[in-house]
Amino acid sequence: MADRITAPRGTADILPGEVFLWQTIEATARQKFKAYNYKEIRTPLFEASKLFKRSLGQTSEVVNKQLLELKSDKDEGFALRPEGTASIVRSYIENNLDKKEGLSKLYYMGAMFRGERPQKGRLRQFHQIGAEVIGAKAEHPYWDAEIISLSVELLKAFGVEGCELTVNSLGSHTDKEEFSKKLRALLKKDKQGLCQDCQDRLKRNVFRVLDCKNESCKRIVRSLQLDHSHLSKESLEHYTSVKKGLNISGVQYREDVRLVRGLDYYTHTVFEITNKKLGSQDAVCAGGRYNDLVKQLGGADVPAIGFALGIERALLAREASSDVREADPDCYLVVLDGAYLDQALKLLVQLRAQGISAEMSFRSGSMKSLMREADKSAAAHVAIIGENEIKARKVSLKNMKSGEQREVAFDALVNTLKG
Ligand code: HAM
């Protein structure tokens, strides 16, 4: 017997019974994005590897360990996108979106790929819904508040309850350097207690120590006396205004000076939304400012901010009671004699052309077996077609909920079902 081929580890089929929920989540997101005036953008699933290396940072886990690179003849170096921000900034620069649009408010939904060790809530192919505000006019701290409120609102609209929002500010590029110096000096005292990876991180990118999952590192990080003294007056003012914007928008948050995020491009505001139901992979949404990235990738010196939420994690954290179900067919045609199949097919085509969800078994058979099939389809009505019906150009229409049955002319069937 041939080997059974299974889906790659860390990927999942989204089966017909689940797709409707995904569609509902996507439709809800589109409505929210419309309310906030964001426009959709779709970028390729793979990009030049160097795009991610340059933007997310060589020392980030995503680039260092998780980038899924593609083999290619010409050795151009492509990689499946591990996130959406870098691609959108690339596209923003390449297509002069700033000149065309002034301020770009963009959203996206789609698959992302990271070569992680799969576990609950951590996949190799997962899906994000995200948004980015990019352009010279994206400076104001209320854009930060808008992006954060939008993420919170989306999760609520998806039926995800019990989320916790944490915000922080890393400050400008210069403030970040200051912060990393301070952090390095503090951590050096406890160097021996850090894991081997973190001892390396001390030299290469000290912020990564703050995200380490090793218990001993976590203990050391918790004991650090950190504050916002590395922030310049302007950075502090920006951060204060972001919080004011959140207060005005009615968004609740906590602050944590240890929140730095795992990607290098962030400056100023960073935030994360967690949910306890998710266990160890508890981040359902995250984002922040990246004021230097557009310039760093060859574009104008314009600020930007954005977020992305993981759809799989949002679904895991969702209340089961808010489950949604795809609508069942309106009508199921039951044909008692093979001689009438062609006429029944004509009727089926007419119903569908009028937007009625209709189904039929392309076989004739006993009333009992066909009614069993109709029942399985969960159709609201069953239209029975036998010899008498064909002669009278009528169907016997049974309402499956009330059990009531009546005769309806072929010509009147569409209106009856619509009614
Ligand atoms: P991120 O924190 O890497 O940020 O990912 C955002 C969200 O994607 C996470 O909070 C999580 O819900 C989901 N996610 C990430 N990795 C996985 C995985 N392996 N399996 C399942 N879900 C996952 C970004 O991607 C940034 N681009 C966000 C951003 C946009 N910052 C500014 N603009």
Short mmCIF file of C-alpha atoms and ligand atoms in Angstrom, two decimals:
data_model
loop_
_atom_site.label_atom_id
_atom_site.label_comp_id
_atom_site.label_asym_id
_atom_site.label_seq_id
_atom_site.Cartn_x
_atom_site.Cartn_y
_atom_site.Cartn_z
CA MET A 1 0.00 0.00 0.00
CA ALA A 2 1.26 3.48 -0.84
CA ASP A 3 2.44 5.73 2.00
CA ARG A 4 -0.22 8.02 3.30
CA ILE A 5 0.83 11.64 2.79
CA THR A 6 -0.14 13.93 5.62
CA ALA A 7 -0.09 17.71 6.01
CA PRO A 8 3.30 19.10 7.10
CA ARG A 9 3.68 19.47 10.87
CA GLY A 10 2.64 22.89 12.08
CA THR A 11 0.09 23.38 9.30
CA ALA A 12 -3.62 22.72 9.46
CA ASP A 13 -6.43 22.17 7.00
CA ILE A 14 -9.35 24.48 7.58
CA LEU A 15 -12.19 22.09 6.92
CA PRO A 16 -15.61 22.95 5.44
CA GLY A 17 -17.23 22.88 8.89
CA GLU A 18 -14.73 25.49 10.14
CA VAL A 19 -14.40 27.76 7.13
CA PHE A 20 -17.62 29.63 7.84
CA LEU A 21 -16.26 30.78 11.17
CA TRP A 22 -13.13 32.05 9.39
CA GLN A 23 -15.28 33.84 6.86
CA THR A 24 -17.28 35.43 9.67
CA ILE A 25 -14.10 36.60 11.40
CA GLU A 26 -12.80 38.02 8.11
CA ALA A 27 -16.11 39.75 7.32
CA THR A 28 -16.26 41.23 10.83
CA ALA A 29 -12.69 42.50 10.40
CA ARG A 30 -13.50 44.06 7.02
CA GLN A 31 -16.45 45.92 8.57
CA LYS A 32 -14.27 47.28 11.38
CA PHE A 33 -11.55 48.31 8.93
CA LYS A 34 -14.16 50.13 6.90
CA ALA A 35 -15.37 51.97 9.99
CA TYR A 36 -11.78 53.05 10.69
CA ASN A 37 -11.17 53.83 6.98
CA TYR A 38 -8.39 51.33 6.23
CA LYS A 39 -7.91 49.92 2.71
CA GLU A 40 -6.88 46.36 1.97
CA ILE A 41 -3.48 45.54 0.48
CA ARG A 42 -2.33 42.11 -0.75
CA THR A 43 1.37 41.39 -1.13
CA PRO A 44 3.18 38.21 -2.27
CA LEU A 45 3.54 35.22 0.03
CA PHE A 46 7.30 35.26 -0.56
CA GLU A 47 9.82 38.06 -0.82
CA ALA A 48 13.58 38.55 -1.10
CA SER A 49 15.08 37.07 2.09
CA LYS A 50 17.11 40.21 2.60
CA LEU A 51 13.90 42.22 3.09
CA PHE A 52 13.20 40.31 6.29
CA LYS A 53 16.83 40.15 7.37
CA ARG A 54 17.17 43.92 7.05
CA SER A 55 13.91 44.86 8.71
CA LEU A 56 13.18 42.30 11.43
CA GLY A 57 16.83 42.13 12.49
CA GLN A 58 19.49 39.46 12.03
CA THR A 59 19.39 38.63 15.73
CA SER A 60 15.61 38.26 15.98
CA GLU A 61 14.38 34.70 16.47
CA VAL A 62 12.14 35.09 13.42
CA VAL A 63 15.11 35.69 11.11
CA ASN A 64 17.76 33.77 12.97
CA LYS A 65 15.87 30.53 13.50
CA GLN A 66 12.50 30.63 11.79
CA LEU A 67 12.88 32.07 8.30
CA LEU A 68 11.69 29.52 5.74
CA GLU A 69 13.93 30.17 2.75
CA LEU A 70 13.13 28.82 -0.70
CA LYS A 71 15.57 27.05 -2.93
CA SER A 72 16.01 28.84 -6.22
CA ASP A 73 18.25 28.31 -9.25
CA LYS A 74 19.55 31.82 -9.42
CA ASP A 75 20.37 32.05 -5.77
CA GLU A 76 18.40 35.27 -5.39
CA GLY A 77 17.36 34.17 -1.92
CA PHE A 78 13.64 34.17 -1.33
CA ALA A 79 11.79 33.45 1.88
CA LEU A 80 8.17 32.81 2.78
CA ARG A 81 6.89 35.86 4.61
CA PRO A 82 7.05 35.42 8.39
CA GLU A 83 4.95 38.56 8.98
CA GLY A 84 3.30 41.33 6.97
CA THR A 85 4.90 44.63 7.97
CA ALA A 86 8.17 44.33 6.01
CA SER A 87 6.32 43.43 2.79
CA ILE A 88 3.92 46.32 3.19
CA VAL A 89 6.72 48.81 3.74
CA ARG A 90 8.49 47.36 0.68
CA SER A 91 5.32 47.78 -1.37
CA TYR A 92 4.66 51.27 0.04
CA ILE A 93 8.09 52.41 -1.15
CA GLU A 94 8.04 50.54 -4.46
CA ASN A 95 4.57 51.82 -5.47
CA ASN A 96 4.99 55.38 -4.18
CA LEU A 97 1.89 54.96 -2.05
CA ASP A 98 2.74 58.04 -0.04
CA LYS A 99 2.62 60.25 -3.12
CA LYS A 100 -0.59 58.66 -4.30
CA GLU A 101 -2.44 58.53 -1.01
CA GLY A 102 -0.86 61.05 1.36
CA LEU A 103 -1.34 58.90 4.41
CA SER A 104 -1.63 55.16 3.86
CA LYS A 105 -3.96 53.28 6.18
CA LEU A 106 -3.64 49.68 5.06
CA TYR A 107 -4.92 46.34 6.26
CA TYR A 108 -4.16 42.77 5.31
CA MET A 109 -5.18 39.21 6.10
CA GLY A 110 -3.39 36.06 5.16
CA ALA A 111 -0.96 33.25 5.78
CA MET A 112 2.44 33.78 7.39
CA PHE A 113 5.18 31.18 7.76
CA ARG A 114 7.70 30.56 10.52
CA GLY A 115 9.83 27.47 11.03
CA GLU A 116 8.94 27.17 14.71
CA ARG A 117 8.63 24.07 16.85
CA PRO A 118 4.89 23.43 16.57
CA GLN A 119 2.73 23.34 19.68
CA LYS A 120 -0.73 24.52 20.71
CA GLY A 121 -1.19 28.01 19.25
CA ARG A 122 2.20 27.91 17.55
CA LEU A 123 2.13 26.89 13.91
CA ARG A 124 4.47 26.98 10.96
CA GLN A 125 1.75 28.29 8.73
CA PHE A 126 -0.60 30.62 10.59
CA HIS A 127 -2.82 33.54 9.63
CA GLN A 128 -2.70 37.16 10.64
CA ILE A 129 -5.06 40.09 10.36
CA GLY A 130 -3.10 43.31 10.60
CA ALA A 131 -3.02 47.00 9.80
CA GLU A 132 -0.38 49.65 9.22
CA VAL A 133 -0.53 53.45 9.18
CA ILE A 134 2.40 54.83 7.18
CA GLY A 135 3.29 58.34 6.02
CA ALA A 136 4.48 61.78 7.05
CA LYS A 137 1.15 62.39 8.78
CA ALA A 138 1.43 59.23 10.91
CA GLU A 139 3.40 61.03 13.62
CA HIS A 140 0.62 61.96 16.01
CA PRO A 141 0.35 59.79 19.15
CA TYR A 142 -3.38 59.40 18.54
CA TRP A 143 -2.49 57.12 15.61
CA ASP A 144 -0.90 54.84 18.19
CA ALA A 145 -4.10 55.04 20.20
CA GLU A 146 -6.16 54.33 17.05
CA ILE A 147 -4.12 51.24 16.13
CA ILE A 148 -4.33 49.90 19.68
CA SER A 149 -8.08 50.61 20.01
CA LEU A 150 -8.69 48.97 16.65
CA SER A 151 -6.91 45.78 17.77
CA VAL A 152 -8.89 45.70 21.01
CA GLU A 153 -12.16 46.34 19.15
CA LEU A 154 -11.46 43.60 16.62
CA LEU A 155 -10.84 40.99 19.29
CA LYS A 156 -14.05 42.01 21.08
CA ALA A 157 -15.99 41.81 17.81
CA PHE A 158 -14.61 38.28 17.27
CA GLY A 159 -16.01 37.24 20.67
CA VAL A 160 -12.62 37.04 22.39
CA GLU A 161 -13.14 38.02 26.04
CA GLY A 162 -10.73 38.41 28.93
CA CYS A 163 -7.81 39.96 27.05
CA GLU A 164 -5.13 42.01 28.72
CA LEU A 165 -3.42 44.89 26.92
CA THR A 166 0.13 45.87 27.90
CA VAL A 167 1.79 48.99 26.54
CA ASN A 168 5.27 50.44 26.75
CA SER A 169 7.54 52.91 25.01
CA LEU A 170 11.04 52.09 23.80
CA GLY A 171 11.66 55.68 22.72
CA SER A 172 13.55 56.83 19.67
CA HIS A 173 16.51 55.01 18.13
CA THR A 174 18.85 56.99 20.43
CA ASP A 175 16.70 56.26 23.50
CA LYS A 176 16.77 52.57 22.61
CA GLU A 177 20.57 52.62 22.50
CA GLU A 178 20.57 54.25 25.92
CA PHE A 179 18.15 51.61 27.22
CA SER A 180 20.24 48.76 25.85
CA LYS A 181 23.37 50.16 27.51
CA LYS A 182 21.55 50.41 30.81
CA LEU A 183 20.15 46.92 30.43
CA ARG A 184 23.52 45.44 29.52
CA ALA A 185 25.14 47.02 32.56
CA LEU A 186 22.42 45.68 34.86
CA LEU A 187 22.43 42.18 33.38
CA LYS A 188 26.19 41.82 33.40
CA LYS A 189 26.05 41.55 37.17
CA ASP A 190 23.91 38.41 36.84
CA LYS A 191 25.61 37.06 33.72
CA GLN A 192 26.35 33.66 35.24
CA GLY A 193 22.67 33.10 35.99
CA LEU A 194 21.65 33.65 32.36
CA CYS A 195 21.25 30.81 29.87
CA GLN A 196 23.93 30.40 27.19
CA ASP A 197 21.73 32.03 24.54
CA CYS A 198 21.17 35.07 26.75
CA GLN A 199 24.85 35.38 27.51
CA ASP A 200 25.32 35.73 23.73
CA ARG A 201 22.32 38.06 23.51
CA LEU A 202 24.03 40.39 26.02
CA LYS A 203 26.51 41.23 23.29
CA ARG A 204 24.37 40.97 20.18
CA ASN A 205 20.91 42.18 21.15
CA VAL A 206 20.27 42.61 24.84
CA PHE A 207 16.50 43.24 24.40
CA ARG A 208 16.04 39.58 23.50
CA VAL A 209 17.01 38.65 27.08
CA LEU A 210 13.75 40.28 28.23
CA ASP A 211 11.75 37.78 26.10
CA CYS A 212 13.68 34.65 27.14
CA LYS A 213 11.47 31.81 28.36
CA ASN A 214 14.19 30.23 30.52
CA GLU A 215 13.06 30.28 34.18
CA SER A 216 16.38 31.52 35.55
CA CYS A 217 16.54 34.33 32.96
CA LYS A 218 12.92 35.24 33.68
CA ARG A 219 13.72 35.51 37.41
CA ILE A 220 16.68 37.78 36.73
CA VAL A 221 14.64 39.96 34.35
CA ARG A 222 11.85 40.27 36.93
CA SER A 223 14.31 41.49 39.55
CA LEU A 224 15.70 44.29 37.37
CA GLN A 225 14.92 47.83 38.49
CA LEU A 226 13.86 49.36 35.19
CA ASP A 227 12.16 52.67 34.46
CA HIS A 228 11.65 55.14 31.63
CA SER A 229 14.68 57.30 32.43
CA HIS A 230 16.18 56.44 29.01
CA LEU A 231 13.32 58.27 27.25
CA SER A 232 13.96 61.80 25.96
CA LYS A 233 11.49 64.58 26.83
CA GLU A 234 9.86 64.26 23.38
CA SER A 235 9.57 60.48 23.63
CA LEU A 236 8.04 60.75 27.07
CA GLU A 237 5.56 63.34 25.82
CA HIS A 238 4.62 61.09 22.91
CA TYR A 239 4.06 58.16 25.26
CA THR A 240 1.97 60.29 27.65
CA SER A 241 -0.24 61.39 24.73
CA VAL A 242 -0.67 57.80 23.54
CA LYS A 243 -2.01 56.91 26.99
CA LYS A 244 -4.27 59.97 26.95
CA GLY A 245 -5.62 58.85 23.56
CA LEU A 246 -6.29 55.39 24.99
CA ASN A 247 -8.06 56.85 28.02
CA ILE A 248 -10.27 59.02 25.80
CA SER A 249 -11.04 55.96 23.63
CA GLY A 250 -12.03 53.99 26.75
CA VAL A 251 -9.29 51.38 26.29
CA GLN A 252 -7.94 49.76 29.46
CA TYR A 253 -4.26 48.88 29.65
CA ARG A 254 -1.39 48.12 31.97
CA GLU A 255 2.16 49.31 31.52
CA ASP A 256 5.29 47.18 31.59
CA VAL A 257 8.71 48.67 31.02
CA ARG A 258 9.98 45.14 30.22
CA LEU A 259 7.83 44.81 27.09
CA VAL A 260 10.24 45.18 24.16
CA ARG A 261 8.85 42.85 21.43
CA GLY A 262 10.90 40.37 19.45
CA LEU A 263 11.40 42.30 16.20
CA ASP A 264 14.08 44.96 15.77
CA TYR A 265 12.13 47.59 13.86
CA TYR A 266 10.16 49.02 16.79
CA THR A 267 10.61 52.54 18.17
CA HIS A 268 8.45 54.38 20.74
CA THR A 269 5.13 52.62 21.39
CA VAL A 270 5.00 48.84 21.64
CA PHE A 271 2.03 46.80 22.80
CA GLU A 272 0.84 43.26 23.23
CA ILE A 273 -2.57 41.73 23.92
CA THR A 274 -2.54 38.46 25.82
CA ASN A 275 -5.22 36.01 26.79
CA LYS A 276 -4.88 33.51 29.64
CA LYS A 277 -6.88 30.83 27.81
CA LEU A 278 -3.98 30.40 25.40
CA GLY A 279 -1.52 28.94 27.93
CA SER A 280 2.16 29.47 27.15
CA GLN A 281 1.61 31.04 23.69
CA ASP A 282 -0.60 33.72 25.18
CA ALA A 283 0.00 36.66 22.79
CA VAL A 284 -3.01 37.02 20.55
CA CYS A 285 -2.08 40.40 19.06
CA ALA A 286 0.92 42.71 19.03
CA GLY A 287 2.34 45.75 17.36
CA GLY A 288 3.96 49.11 17.71
CA ARG A 289 5.68 52.03 16.00
CA TYR A 290 8.49 51.61 13.52
CA ASN A 291 9.47 55.17 12.67
CA ASP A 292 12.84 54.27 11.13
CA LEU A 293 11.88 51.30 8.96
CA VAL A 294 10.66 53.04 5.80
CA LYS A 295 13.89 55.03 5.57
CA GLN A 296 15.96 51.98 6.47
CA LEU A 297 14.44 50.12 3.50
CA GLY A 298 15.25 52.95 1.10
CA GLY A 299 12.10 55.08 1.36
CA ALA A 300 11.38 58.54 2.76
CA ASP A 301 11.94 59.34 6.40
CA VAL A 302 8.32 58.83 7.45
CA PRO A 303 6.85 57.37 10.63
CA ALA A 304 4.60 54.31 10.83
CA ILE A 305 2.69 52.15 13.28
CA GLY A 306 0.77 48.90 13.05
CA PHE A 307 -0.41 45.65 14.60
CA ALA A 308 -1.08 42.04 13.70
CA LEU A 309 -3.28 39.49 15.41
CA GLY A 310 -3.09 35.75 15.02
CA ILE A 311 -6.38 34.30 13.74
CA GLU A 312 -5.71 30.77 15.07
CA ARG A 313 -4.97 32.17 18.53
CA ALA A 314 -8.02 34.44 18.41
CA LEU A 315 -10.14 31.36 17.61
CA LEU A 316 -8.60 29.39 20.49
CA ALA A 317 -9.36 32.24 22.88
CA ARG A 318 -12.90 32.79 21.60
CA GLU A 319 -15.93 31.97 23.70
CA ALA A 320 -17.30 28.65 22.45
CA SER A 321 -20.83 29.89 23.18
CA SER A 322 -20.52 32.49 20.43
CA ASP A 323 -20.26 29.80 17.76
CA VAL A 324 -21.65 30.55 14.33
CA ARG A 325 -22.99 28.07 11.78
CA GLU A 326 -23.18 28.27 8.04
CA ALA A 327 -26.75 28.60 6.73
CA ASP A 328 -28.27 25.33 5.48
CA PRO A 329 -29.78 25.03 1.98
CA ASP A 330 -33.21 26.59 1.40
CA CYS A 331 -34.52 23.71 -0.65
CA TYR A 332 -33.73 20.08 -1.45
CA LEU A 333 -35.27 18.49 -4.52
CA VAL A 334 -36.35 14.86 -4.17
CA VAL A 335 -37.06 13.11 -7.48
CA LEU A 336 -39.01 9.89 -7.20
CA ASP A 337 -38.50 8.63 -10.77
CA GLY A 338 -35.38 8.83 -12.95
CA ALA A 339 -37.55 9.90 -15.91
CA TYR A 340 -38.08 13.31 -14.24
CA LEU A 341 -34.45 14.05 -13.42
CA ASP A 342 -34.01 16.41 -16.41
CA GLN A 343 -37.04 18.49 -15.50
CA ALA A 344 -35.94 18.61 -11.88
CA LEU A 345 -32.48 19.72 -12.99
CA LYS A 346 -34.05 22.61 -14.93
CA LEU A 347 -35.93 23.65 -11.81
CA LEU A 348 -32.74 23.41 -9.76
CA VAL A 349 -30.92 25.69 -12.23
CA GLN A 350 -33.76 28.23 -12.02
CA LEU A 351 -33.78 28.25 -8.22
CA ARG A 352 -30.02 28.77 -8.04
CA ALA A 353 -30.14 31.52 -10.67
CA GLN A 354 -32.56 33.37 -8.38
CA GLY A 355 -30.14 33.14 -5.46
CA ILE A 356 -31.86 30.28 -3.66
CA SER A 357 -29.51 27.80 -2.09
CA ALA A 358 -30.76 24.55 -3.57
CA GLU A 359 -29.51 20.98 -3.66
CA MET A 360 -30.64 17.70 -5.17
CA SER A 361 -29.48 14.14 -5.29
CA PHE A 362 -28.84 13.22 -8.92
CA ARG A 363 -30.55 9.93 -8.47
CA SER A 364 -34.08 8.71 -8.09
CA GLY A 365 -35.04 6.21 -5.47
CA SER A 366 -37.50 5.32 -2.77
CA MET A 367 -39.18 8.20 -1.00
CA LYS A 368 -37.74 6.93 2.29
CA SER A 369 -34.09 6.88 1.22
CA LEU A 370 -34.33 10.22 -0.57
CA MET A 371 -36.04 11.88 2.38
CA ARG A 372 -33.23 10.59 4.59
CA GLU A 373 -30.72 12.35 2.31
CA ALA A 374 -32.81 15.52 2.31
CA ASP A 375 -32.95 15.43 6.10
CA LYS A 376 -29.17 15.06 6.28
CA SER A 377 -28.70 18.16 4.14
CA ALA A 378 -30.65 20.09 6.82
CA ALA A 379 -32.52 21.98 4.08
CA ALA A 380 -35.39 24.15 5.29
CA HIS A 381 -37.73 22.78 2.62
CA VAL A 382 -37.95 19.63 0.56
CA ALA A 383 -39.59 19.77 -2.89
CA ILE A 384 -40.88 16.34 -3.86
CA ILE A 385 -41.30 15.59 -7.56
CA GLY A 386 -43.14 12.47 -8.66
CA GLU A 387 -45.45 11.56 -11.53
CA ASN A 388 -48.45 13.58 -10.24
CA GLU A 389 -46.32 16.64 -9.66
CA ILE A 390 -44.77 16.53 -13.13
CA LYS A 391 -48.21 16.25 -14.75
CA ALA A 392 -49.54 19.20 -12.76
CA ARG A 393 -46.22 21.17 -13.08
CA LYS A 394 -46.13 21.43 -9.32
CA VAL A 395 -43.97 20.23 -6.45
CA SER A 396 -45.06 18.99 -3.06
CA LEU A 397 -43.23 21.37 -0.79
CA LYS A 398 -42.57 20.22 2.75
CA ASN A 399 -41.51 22.65 5.44
CA MET A 400 -39.03 20.53 7.39
CA LYS A 401 -39.46 22.48 10.60
CA SER A 402 -43.27 22.51 10.87
CA GLY A 403 -43.86 19.33 8.85
CA GLU A 404 -46.53 21.19 6.84
CA GLN A 405 -46.81 20.11 3.20
CA ARG A 406 -48.52 21.88 0.29
CA GLU A 407 -48.50 21.99 -3.48
CA VAL A 408 -46.66 24.83 -5.18
CA ALA A 409 -46.55 25.46 -8.95
CA PHE A 410 -43.08 25.30 -10.55
CA ASP A 411 -43.45 28.98 -11.50
CA ALA A 412 -44.33 30.04 -7.96
CA LEU A 413 -41.57 28.07 -6.24
CA VAL A 414 -38.97 30.86 -6.24
CA ASN A 415 -41.34 33.38 -4.66
CA THR A 416 -42.66 30.91 -2.15
CA LEU A 417 -39.16 29.99 -1.01
CA LYS A 418 -38.11 33.65 -0.89
CA GLY A 419 -41.20 34.46 1.15
P1 HAM B 1 4.31 39.18 16.00
O1 HAM B 1 4.24 39.45 17.46
O2 HAM B 1 5.48 38.45 15.52
O3 HAM B 1 4.21 40.60 15.29
O4 HAM B 1 3.01 38.40 15.55
C1 HAM B 1 1.71 38.93 15.76
C2 HAM B 1 0.75 37.83 16.18
O5 HAM B 1 0.78 36.76 15.23
C3 HAM B 1 1.09 37.16 17.51
O6 HAM B 1 0.61 37.92 18.59
C4 HAM B 1 0.36 35.83 17.37
O7 HAM B 1 -1.02 35.98 17.68
C5 HAM B 1 0.49 35.53 15.90
N1 HAM B 1 1.59 34.56 15.67
C6 HAM B 1 2.91 34.82 15.56
N2 HAM B 1 3.61 33.68 15.36
C7 HAM B 1 2.71 32.68 15.36
C8 HAM B 1 2.79 31.25 15.18
N3 HAM B 1 3.95 30.63 14.94
N4 HAM B 1 1.64 30.53 15.23
C9 HAM B 1 0.45 31.13 15.44
N5 HAM B 1 0.31 32.47 15.60
C10 HAM B 1 1.42 33.23 15.56
C11 HAM B 1 4.22 40.77 13.92
O8 HAM B 1 4.10 39.88 13.12
C12 HAM B 1 4.30 42.21 13.51
N6 HAM B 1 4.34 42.28 12.07
C13 HAM B 1 3.13 43.01 14.06
C14 HAM B 1 3.17 44.43 13.63
C15 HAM B 1 2.48 44.98 12.60
N7 HAM B 1 3.93 45.37 14.15
C16 HAM B 1 3.74 46.50 13.50
N8 HAM B 1 2.88 46.26 12.54
#
